[in-house]
Short mmCIF file of C-alpha atoms and ligand atoms in Angstrom, two decimals:
data_model
loop_
_atom_site.label_atom_id
_atom_site.label_comp_id
_atom_site.label_asym_id
_atom_site.label_seq_id
_atom_site.Cartn_x
_atom_site.Cartn_y
_atom_site.Cartn_z
CA UNK A 1 45.81 144.82 -61.85
CA UNK A 2 45.35 143.49 -65.37
CA UNK A 3 48.17 142.95 -67.69
CA UNK A 4 48.82 142.85 -71.20
CA UNK A 5 52.04 141.23 -72.27
CA UNK A 6 53.39 142.47 -75.72
CA UNK A 7 56.11 141.88 -78.33
CA UNK A 8 57.14 144.76 -80.47
CA UNK A 9 57.99 143.95 -83.93
CA UNK A 10 59.95 147.02 -85.58
CA UNK A 11 61.39 149.78 -83.38
CA UNK A 12 62.15 152.84 -85.80
CA UNK A 13 60.15 156.01 -85.76
CA UNK A 14 56.90 154.69 -84.62
CA UNK A 15 57.93 151.70 -82.55
CA UNK A 16 60.59 153.75 -80.53
CA UNK A 17 57.77 156.32 -79.91
CA UNK A 18 55.31 153.95 -78.78
CA UNK A 19 57.60 152.69 -76.13
CA UNK A 20 58.14 156.14 -74.94
CA UNK A 21 54.23 156.45 -74.79
CA UNK A 22 54.10 153.47 -72.78
CA UNK A 23 56.77 154.47 -70.21
CA UNK A 24 55.02 157.95 -69.98
CA UNK A 25 51.49 156.42 -69.68
CA UNK A 26 52.59 154.11 -66.57
CA UNK A 27 50.66 155.91 -63.91
CA UNK A 28 47.69 156.69 -66.13
CA UNK A 29 47.49 152.82 -66.92
CA UNK A 30 48.10 151.88 -63.61
CA UNK A 31 45.18 154.38 -62.21
CA UNK A 32 43.10 152.34 -64.63
CA UNK A 33 44.08 149.32 -63.36
CA UNK A 34 46.21 148.24 -66.47
CA UNK A 35 49.99 147.45 -66.80
CA UNK A 36 51.50 146.81 -70.02
CA UNK A 37 54.47 144.68 -69.92
CA UNK A 38 56.89 144.70 -72.81
CA UNK A 39 58.43 141.16 -73.22
CA UNK A 40 60.21 141.54 -76.52
CA UNK A 41 61.37 143.87 -79.16
CA UNK A 42 62.70 143.10 -82.67
CA UNK A 43 64.24 144.98 -85.74
CA UNK A 44 65.39 143.88 -88.91
CA UNK A 45 68.13 141.85 -87.46
CA UNK A 46 67.41 140.70 -83.87
CA UNK A 47 64.90 140.11 -81.19
CA UNK A 48 65.48 140.91 -77.62
CA UNK A 49 63.45 138.91 -74.90
CA UNK A 50 63.05 139.62 -71.33
CA UNK A 51 64.64 136.93 -69.11
CA UNK A 52 61.77 136.33 -66.95
CA UNK A 53 59.33 135.95 -69.49
CA UNK A 54 56.28 134.79 -67.51
CA UNK A 55 56.72 137.21 -64.60
CA UNK A 56 58.44 140.37 -65.84
CA UNK A 57 58.72 142.92 -68.70
CA UNK A 58 61.42 145.06 -69.42
CA UNK A 59 61.89 148.01 -66.84
CA UNK A 60 61.42 151.39 -68.28
CA UNK A 61 65.01 152.40 -68.04
CA UNK A 62 65.83 149.46 -70.57
CA UNK A 63 62.96 150.56 -72.79
CA UNK A 64 64.52 154.22 -72.68
CA UNK A 65 68.08 152.72 -73.43
CA UNK A 66 66.62 150.82 -76.26
CA UNK A 67 65.18 153.95 -77.70
CA UNK A 68 68.34 155.66 -77.38
CA UNK A 69 70.41 152.71 -79.35
CA UNK A 70 67.85 152.70 -82.08
CA UNK A 71 67.69 156.39 -82.31
CA UNK A 72 71.23 156.47 -82.80
CA UNK A 73 70.97 153.90 -85.54
CA UNK A 74 72.52 150.82 -83.77
CA UNK A 75 71.32 147.61 -83.76
CA UNK A 76 69.00 145.97 -80.91
CA UNK A 77 71.92 143.04 -80.34
CA UNK A 78 74.08 145.92 -78.41
CA UNK A 79 71.42 145.37 -75.69
CA UNK A 80 72.95 142.18 -74.84
CA UNK A 81 75.61 143.85 -72.41
CA UNK A 82 72.78 145.74 -70.75
CA UNK A 83 71.49 142.71 -68.58
CA UNK A 84 67.89 141.44 -68.12
CA UNK A 85 67.59 139.98 -71.77
CA UNK A 86 68.43 137.58 -74.14
CA UNK A 87 69.15 138.37 -77.79
CA UNK A 88 68.22 136.23 -80.63
CA UNK A 89 69.40 136.51 -84.30
CA UNK A 90 66.89 135.76 -87.35
CA UNK A 91 65.94 132.94 -87.98
CA UNK A 92 66.21 131.71 -84.30
CA UNK A 93 64.00 134.58 -83.44
CA UNK A 94 61.20 133.49 -85.47
CA UNK A 95 61.22 130.18 -83.44
CA UNK A 96 61.69 132.02 -80.24
CA UNK A 97 58.53 134.28 -81.09
CA UNK A 98 56.32 131.02 -81.61
CA UNK A 99 57.55 129.48 -78.60
CA UNK A 100 56.46 132.59 -76.69
CA UNK A 101 53.25 133.01 -78.58
CA UNK A 102 52.49 129.28 -77.40
CA UNK A 103 53.38 130.00 -73.59
CA UNK A 104 51.56 133.16 -73.41
CA UNK A 105 49.00 133.22 -76.16
CA UNK A 106 45.88 131.65 -75.27
CA UNK A 107 46.48 132.41 -71.63
CA UNK A 108 47.17 136.06 -71.36
CA UNK A 109 46.34 137.31 -75.08
CA UNK A 110 49.90 138.45 -75.67
CA UNK A 111 50.09 141.25 -78.19
CA UNK A 112 52.22 141.27 -81.09
CA UNK A 113 52.51 144.88 -82.51
CA UNK A 114 53.86 145.44 -86.10
CA UNK A 115 55.39 148.55 -86.45
CA UNK A 116 57.68 147.46 -89.21
CA UNK A 117 57.38 148.26 -93.01
CA UNK A 118 58.08 145.02 -93.96
CA UNK A 119 55.60 142.13 -95.52
CA UNK A 120 58.10 139.76 -93.85
CA UNK A 121 55.95 139.75 -90.78
CA UNK A 122 52.93 138.16 -92.33
CA UNK A 123 53.86 134.56 -91.73
CA UNK A 124 54.59 135.09 -88.18
CA UNK A 125 51.29 137.18 -87.67
CA UNK A 126 49.40 134.52 -89.10
CA UNK A 127 50.74 131.97 -86.85
CA UNK A 128 50.86 133.76 -83.79
CA UNK A 129 46.92 134.46 -84.38
CA UNK A 130 46.35 130.81 -84.43
CA UNK A 131 47.94 130.45 -81.27
CA UNK A 132 45.23 132.76 -79.64
CA UNK A 133 47.41 135.92 -79.78
CA UNK A 134 46.37 139.54 -80.47
CA UNK A 135 47.61 141.49 -83.43
CA UNK A 136 48.26 145.47 -83.47
CA UNK A 137 49.42 146.72 -86.68
CA UNK A 138 50.67 150.24 -87.94
CA UNK A 139 52.04 148.18 -90.97
CA UNK A 140 49.67 148.14 -94.07
CA UNK A 141 51.52 145.29 -95.71
CA UNK A 142 49.99 142.31 -94.13
CA UNK A 143 46.39 143.51 -94.91
CA UNK A 144 47.20 144.40 -98.50
CA UNK A 145 48.69 141.35 -99.70
CA UNK A 146 46.49 138.56 -100.83
CA UNK A 147 42.66 138.03 -99.74
CA UNK A 148 43.78 134.80 -98.19
CA UNK A 149 46.00 136.37 -95.79
CA UNK A 150 43.82 139.16 -95.14
CA UNK A 151 40.96 136.86 -94.31
CA UNK A 152 43.20 134.48 -92.14
CA UNK A 153 44.13 137.77 -90.10
CA UNK A 154 40.90 138.89 -89.74
CA UNK A 155 39.58 135.49 -88.76
CA UNK A 156 39.21 136.59 -85.37
CA UNK A 157 38.21 140.27 -85.66
CA UNK A 158 38.18 141.33 -81.69
CA UNK A 159 41.78 140.39 -81.45
CA UNK A 160 43.09 142.34 -84.39
CA UNK A 161 43.48 145.97 -84.48
CA UNK A 162 44.99 148.29 -87.17
CA UNK A 163 43.61 151.82 -86.26
CA UNK A 164 46.72 153.60 -87.30
CA UNK A 165 46.99 151.83 -90.99
CA UNK A 166 44.92 154.58 -92.26
CA UNK A 167 45.07 158.11 -91.12
CA UNK A 168 47.41 157.34 -88.64
CA UNK A 169 46.03 158.17 -85.08
CA UNK A 170 42.52 159.44 -86.47
CA UNK A 171 39.65 157.03 -85.38
CA UNK A 172 38.97 155.94 -89.33
CA UNK A 173 38.95 152.29 -88.60
CA UNK A 174 37.18 152.72 -85.37
CA UNK A 175 34.04 154.81 -86.94
CA UNK A 176 33.97 152.42 -89.69
CA UNK A 177 33.57 149.68 -87.61
CA UNK A 178 30.88 151.25 -85.73
CA UNK A 179 28.86 152.22 -88.59
CA UNK A 180 29.21 148.67 -90.11
CA UNK A 181 28.25 147.00 -86.89
CA UNK A 182 25.10 149.11 -86.62
CA UNK A 183 23.87 148.29 -89.91
CA UNK A 184 24.32 151.40 -91.74
CA UNK A 185 25.07 150.80 -95.11
CA UNK A 186 28.29 152.67 -96.21
CA UNK A 187 27.50 154.20 -99.96
CA UNK A 188 30.72 155.72 -100.74
CA UNK A 189 34.02 156.80 -98.91
CA UNK A 190 35.94 159.71 -100.40
CA UNK A 191 39.23 160.81 -98.58
CA UNK A 192 42.54 162.45 -99.06
CA UNK A 193 44.66 160.15 -97.32
CA UNK A 194 48.51 161.20 -97.99
CA UNK A 195 49.44 164.52 -95.99
CA UNK A 196 52.20 164.85 -98.98
CA UNK A 197 49.76 164.57 -101.69
CA UNK A 198 47.32 167.04 -99.65
CA UNK A 199 49.68 169.73 -99.10
CA UNK A 200 50.85 169.26 -103.05
CA UNK A 201 47.44 169.83 -104.23
CA UNK A 202 46.25 172.64 -102.02
CA UNK A 203 49.75 174.26 -103.11
CA UNK A 204 49.28 173.91 -106.55
CA UNK A 205 45.66 175.24 -106.17
CA UNK A 206 47.31 178.70 -105.40
CA UNK A 207 49.18 178.87 -108.73
CA UNK A 208 52.74 177.41 -107.94
CA UNK A 209 53.92 175.07 -110.06
CA UNK A 210 54.05 171.37 -109.22
CA UNK A 211 57.84 170.98 -109.40
CA UNK A 212 58.29 174.05 -106.75
CA UNK A 213 55.90 172.46 -104.68
CA UNK A 214 57.31 169.03 -104.41
CA UNK A 215 60.80 170.49 -104.00
CA UNK A 216 59.53 172.45 -101.27
CA UNK A 217 57.77 169.25 -99.64
CA UNK A 218 60.88 167.49 -99.74
CA UNK A 219 62.99 170.11 -97.93
CA UNK A 220 60.26 170.56 -95.45
CA UNK A 221 60.44 166.72 -94.58
CA UNK A 222 57.01 166.07 -95.73
CA UNK A 223 57.83 163.60 -98.59
CA UNK A 224 59.86 160.42 -98.42
CA UNK A 225 63.54 160.44 -99.67
CA UNK A 226 62.60 159.70 -103.04
CA UNK A 227 59.09 161.70 -103.50
CA UNK A 228 58.02 159.43 -106.14
CA UNK A 229 57.07 157.08 -103.44
CA UNK A 230 54.34 159.55 -102.45
CA UNK A 231 53.57 160.89 -106.08
CA UNK A 232 53.05 157.26 -107.48
CA UNK A 233 49.87 157.03 -105.02
CA UNK A 234 50.77 153.40 -103.92
CA UNK A 235 50.59 154.47 -100.30
CA UNK A 236 47.35 155.73 -100.67
CA UNK A 237 45.99 152.65 -102.77
CA UNK A 238 47.02 150.43 -99.91
CA UNK A 239 45.09 152.49 -97.62
CA UNK A 240 42.26 152.40 -100.23
CA UNK A 241 42.43 148.52 -100.19
CA UNK A 242 42.27 148.21 -96.35
CA UNK A 243 39.09 150.41 -96.43
CA UNK A 244 37.46 148.62 -99.34
CA UNK A 245 38.19 145.34 -97.77
CA UNK A 246 36.71 146.20 -94.60
CA UNK A 247 33.68 147.43 -96.08
CA UNK A 248 33.31 143.72 -97.36
CA UNK A 249 34.88 143.95 -100.97
CA UNK A 250 37.24 140.90 -101.67
CA UNK A 251 39.65 142.80 -103.93
CA UNK A 252 43.18 143.08 -104.66
CA UNK A 253 45.65 145.78 -105.12
CA UNK A 254 45.38 144.83 -109.12
CA UNK A 255 41.80 145.68 -108.89
CA UNK A 256 42.34 149.29 -107.66
CA UNK A 257 42.68 151.89 -110.33
CA UNK A 258 45.61 154.14 -109.60
CA UNK A 259 46.63 157.37 -111.36
CA UNK A 260 50.26 157.92 -110.72
CA UNK A 261 51.38 161.89 -110.75
CA UNK A 262 54.44 160.98 -113.07
CA UNK A 263 54.59 158.94 -116.17
CA UNK A 264 56.14 155.41 -116.42
CA UNK A 265 59.04 157.13 -118.15
CA UNK A 266 60.21 158.98 -115.18
CA UNK A 267 60.15 155.99 -112.88
CA UNK A 268 62.71 154.93 -110.37
CA UNK A 269 64.07 152.47 -112.76
CA UNK A 270 64.87 154.91 -115.46
CA UNK A 271 65.47 158.28 -113.57
CA UNK A 272 67.58 158.99 -110.60
CA UNK A 273 65.87 160.91 -107.96
CA UNK A 274 68.14 163.80 -108.58
CA UNK A 275 67.28 163.80 -112.31
CA UNK A 276 63.49 163.63 -111.41
CA UNK A 277 63.70 166.64 -109.18
CA UNK A 278 65.76 168.52 -111.41
CA UNK A 279 64.56 167.84 -114.70
CA UNK A 280 61.48 165.46 -115.11
CA UNK A 281 59.32 167.13 -112.77
CA UNK A 282 59.24 170.53 -114.29
CA UNK A 283 57.69 168.77 -117.44
CA UNK A 284 54.83 167.99 -115.61
CA UNK A 285 53.95 171.51 -114.21
CA UNK A 286 51.80 172.62 -117.51
CA UNK A 287 49.53 169.69 -117.45
CA UNK A 288 48.76 170.20 -113.54
CA UNK A 289 48.32 173.74 -114.20
CA UNK A 290 45.93 173.51 -116.97
CA UNK A 291 44.07 171.02 -114.93
CA UNK A 292 43.95 173.48 -111.83
CA UNK A 293 42.44 176.22 -113.94
CA UNK A 294 39.80 173.98 -115.78
CA UNK A 295 38.56 172.92 -112.22
CA UNK A 296 38.51 176.60 -111.04
CA UNK A 297 36.55 177.91 -114.05
CA UNK A 298 33.85 175.04 -112.74
CA UNK A 299 34.09 176.58 -109.16
CA UNK A 300 36.27 173.36 -108.13
CA UNK A 301 39.19 172.30 -107.09
CA UNK A 302 41.72 169.15 -107.47
CA UNK A 303 42.19 166.82 -104.83
CA UNK A 304 44.24 163.58 -104.67
CA UNK A 305 41.90 161.21 -103.39
CA UNK A 306 40.62 157.67 -102.82
CA UNK A 307 36.98 156.90 -103.92
CA UNK A 308 35.37 153.47 -102.83
CA UNK A 309 31.57 153.26 -104.15
CA UNK A 310 29.96 150.25 -104.68
CA UNK A 311 32.60 147.65 -106.09
CA UNK A 312 34.61 150.60 -107.47
CA UNK A 313 37.78 151.64 -105.66
CA UNK A 314 39.84 154.34 -107.53
CA UNK A 315 43.21 156.55 -106.52
CA UNK A 316 43.81 159.46 -108.08
CA UNK A 317 43.08 163.33 -108.83
CA UNK A 318 39.30 164.54 -108.75
CA UNK A 319 37.51 167.64 -109.39
CA UNK A 320 35.80 168.44 -106.14
CA UNK A 321 33.54 171.30 -105.08
CA UNK A 322 35.32 174.20 -103.29
CA UNK A 323 33.12 174.35 -100.56
CA UNK A 324 33.29 170.63 -99.27
CA UNK A 325 35.28 169.24 -96.52
CA UNK A 326 37.76 168.08 -99.11
CA UNK A 327 37.54 170.92 -101.17
CA UNK A 328 38.26 173.29 -97.98
CA UNK A 329 41.27 171.03 -96.85
CA UNK A 330 44.69 172.94 -96.63
CA UNK A 331 47.97 171.72 -95.79
CA UNK A 332 48.89 167.97 -94.76
CA UNK A 333 45.64 167.02 -92.76
CA UNK A 334 43.87 163.77 -94.11
CA UNK A 335 40.24 164.15 -94.61
CA UNK A 336 37.81 161.51 -95.02
CA UNK A 337 34.34 161.95 -95.98
CA UNK A 338 31.96 158.84 -95.37
CA UNK A 339 28.32 158.70 -97.11
CA UNK A 340 26.17 156.10 -95.29
CA UNK A 341 22.19 155.95 -94.85
CA UNK A 342 22.53 157.83 -91.84
CA UNK A 343 24.98 160.24 -93.07
CA UNK A 344 23.37 160.69 -96.50
CA UNK A 345 23.61 164.34 -97.87
CA UNK A 346 26.03 165.68 -95.17
CA UNK A 347 28.73 163.00 -94.77
CA UNK A 348 30.31 161.72 -91.61
CA UNK A 349 33.73 163.86 -91.77
CA UNK A 350 36.91 162.74 -90.00
CA UNK A 351 40.10 165.36 -90.24
CA UNK A 352 43.38 165.49 -88.70
CA UNK A 353 47.00 164.96 -88.87
CA UNK A 354 47.24 161.73 -90.69
CA UNK A 355 50.95 160.93 -90.15
CA UNK A 356 53.90 161.34 -87.62
CA UNK A 357 55.42 159.18 -85.34
CA UNK A 358 53.53 160.48 -82.22
CA UNK A 359 50.12 160.40 -83.43
CA UNK A 360 50.45 157.23 -85.09
CA UNK A 361 52.31 155.75 -82.03
CA UNK A 362 49.22 157.05 -79.88
CA UNK A 363 46.55 155.21 -82.25
CA UNK A 364 48.77 151.82 -81.86
CA UNK A 365 48.83 152.44 -78.06
CA UNK A 366 44.83 153.00 -78.09
CA UNK A 367 44.80 149.85 -80.02
CA UNK A 368 46.77 147.69 -77.35
CA UNK A 369 44.85 149.27 -74.54
CA UNK A 370 41.32 148.38 -76.07
CA UNK A 371 42.40 144.66 -75.91
CA UNK A 372 42.01 144.41 -72.20
CA UNK A 373 38.56 143.40 -71.87
CA UNK A 374 39.43 140.17 -73.96
CA UNK A 375 41.08 138.47 -71.16
CA UNK A 376 40.45 137.82 -67.90
N1 NAP B 401 55.54 157.42 -89.51
C1 NAP B 401 54.25 157.40 -89.91
O1 NAP B 401 53.98 158.82 -89.84
C2 NAP B 401 53.43 156.51 -90.14
C3 NAP B 401 51.90 156.65 -90.20
C4 NAP B 401 51.16 155.69 -90.41
C5 NAP B 401 51.72 154.19 -90.55
N2 NAP B 401 52.91 154.12 -90.57
C6 NAP B 401 53.44 152.83 -90.72
O2 NAP B 401 53.97 152.40 -89.65
C7 NAP B 401 55.23 151.51 -89.83
C8 NAP B 401 56.27 151.92 -89.30
O3 NAP B 401 56.84 153.20 -89.70
P1 NAP B 401 58.42 153.77 -89.35
O4 NAP B 401 58.15 155.26 -89.92
O5 NAP B 401 58.48 153.64 -87.78
O6 NAP B 401 59.12 153.11 -89.96
P2 NAP B 401 60.77 152.99 -89.95
O7 NAP B 401 61.25 154.12 -88.88
O8 NAP B 401 61.51 152.64 -91.05
O9 NAP B 401 60.93 151.58 -88.76
C9 NAP B 401 60.75 150.20 -89.49
C10 NAP B 401 61.42 149.50 -88.32
O10 NAP B 401 61.08 147.99 -88.74
C11 NAP B 401 61.95 147.21 -88.36
N3 NAP B 401 61.87 146.02 -89.36
C12 NAP B 401 62.21 146.03 -90.91
N4 NAP B 401 62.02 144.70 -91.24
C13 NAP B 401 61.85 143.76 -89.84
C14 NAP B 401 61.63 142.58 -89.73
N5 NAP B 401 61.47 141.72 -90.93
N6 NAP B 401 61.27 142.13 -88.50
C15 NAP B 401 61.39 143.06 -87.47
N7 NAP B 401 61.38 144.36 -87.74
C16 NAP B 401 61.93 144.79 -88.84
C17 NAP B 401 63.35 148.08 -88.91
O11 NAP B 401 64.64 147.56 -88.09
P3 NAP B 401 66.08 148.32 -88.37
O12 NAP B 401 65.83 149.15 -87.21
O13 NAP B 401 66.75 147.29 -87.96
O14 NAP B 401 66.26 149.00 -89.82
C18 NAP B 401 62.83 149.40 -88.00
O15 NAP B 401 63.22 149.20 -86.55
C19 NAP B 401 55.14 151.47 -91.58
O16 NAP B 401 54.48 150.29 -91.56
C20 NAP B 401 54.29 152.82 -91.92
O17 NAP B 401 53.92 152.55 -93.22
C21 NAP B 401 53.69 155.12 -90.28
C1 NAG B 402 60.42 159.75 -86.78
O1 NAG B 402 61.41 159.20 -86.22
C2 NAG B 402 62.42 159.06 -87.09
C3 NAG B 402 63.35 158.06 -86.28
O2 NAG B 402 63.47 158.40 -84.90
C4 NAG B 402 62.87 160.32 -87.31
O3 NAG B 402 64.04 160.18 -88.01
C5 NAG B 402 62.00 161.05 -87.83
O4 NAG B 402 62.32 162.43 -88.14
C6 NAG B 402 60.49 161.15 -87.00
N1 NAG B 402 59.53 161.92 -87.92
C7 NAG B 402 59.17 162.98 -87.43
C8 NAG B 402 58.00 163.51 -88.48
O5 NAG B 402 59.04 163.44 -86.44
#
């Protein structure tokens, strides 16, 4: 039996779902000769570590209790009463993490799973990589800070996985890496990588006002609590930066041209969410409507996309042929068109749900399982 020990940083929507997947895949994995051993779990306040670190992981009832607690909004420190673990509070938890990484890293390939939404994990991730550990990320922040951090993390590419940073569980990174390693040059990537903006653009195409569509998207739970977090394009820009960097472009966030769907005067530091939804948003309806009509008169549709072509990396609204994979997109799916030498006239197309705890956690799990061949 091959064992992969792992430490999970962050157990919100994605992290908890990952633990549940691990538990429900036990018999599948053991039939494949694999055992995932969760030895530590951290949230924003504390870290719980299994008592008998070298020989055991948390048992499944402990992991499910952990998910139940986190789901109820509690802190991990409550698990102290449950036995089989020690609780550490920041900053002791960082020290403990490095200690575990040096004990288990080179020998076992201990995997650090980052399912936080924080940039605070970067420091620890860089250190554990040096100690021989593996890193699996759903969190985009470590790969979108400085180029120096990116290169440091990617210095051991076999030990670093981040499929779920772009398109959630969709095989975007895996496909690109295969294309890159086969020497097939990537000429252009164009993709709709925000479920929210995909939905918004296909709804306004039907003639609905932007304001109405965004309010509906919010009440359907498709948007962040403040929809401007989606409409700003920043999340798409982070994904674009990751794609551009794996294609070898040494660029930063500042090098990406980002079109926000709202003007600066309606930003979070000027307007409350309520004001934006009530008053601000309606002021944007006319402009979008005119753009939709102009595109339609050319037989085109508008999509909010990222475009990576040569050194150019842009995020914003583009007019695209109605009869193309992106033009046909309806609803909240992600769609990525990849043009290479082999896929030159007709692109390679990757499409499917690009968000959700379940698919994102599934992508993370597949990344972890993929690490097994690196260690004896
Ligand atoms: N959900 C999706 O559909 C999706 C899709 C693709 C990628 N992602 C990415 O996956 C990541 C997780 O998303 P989510 O929806 O699960 O977020 P979430 O529900 O907000 O969970 C974040 C978790 O990280 C913990 N945390 C915050 N700072 C931390 C720190 N410094 N050290 C350790 N833990 C820390 C939080 O602790 P507390 O519990 O104490 O607050 C929480 O448990 C994000 O980076 C997101 O962008 C999500
Ligand atoms: C993801 O999980 C979080 C926390 O459990 C939950 O609040 C949220 O509704 C879930 N999201 C989806 C789309 O199921």
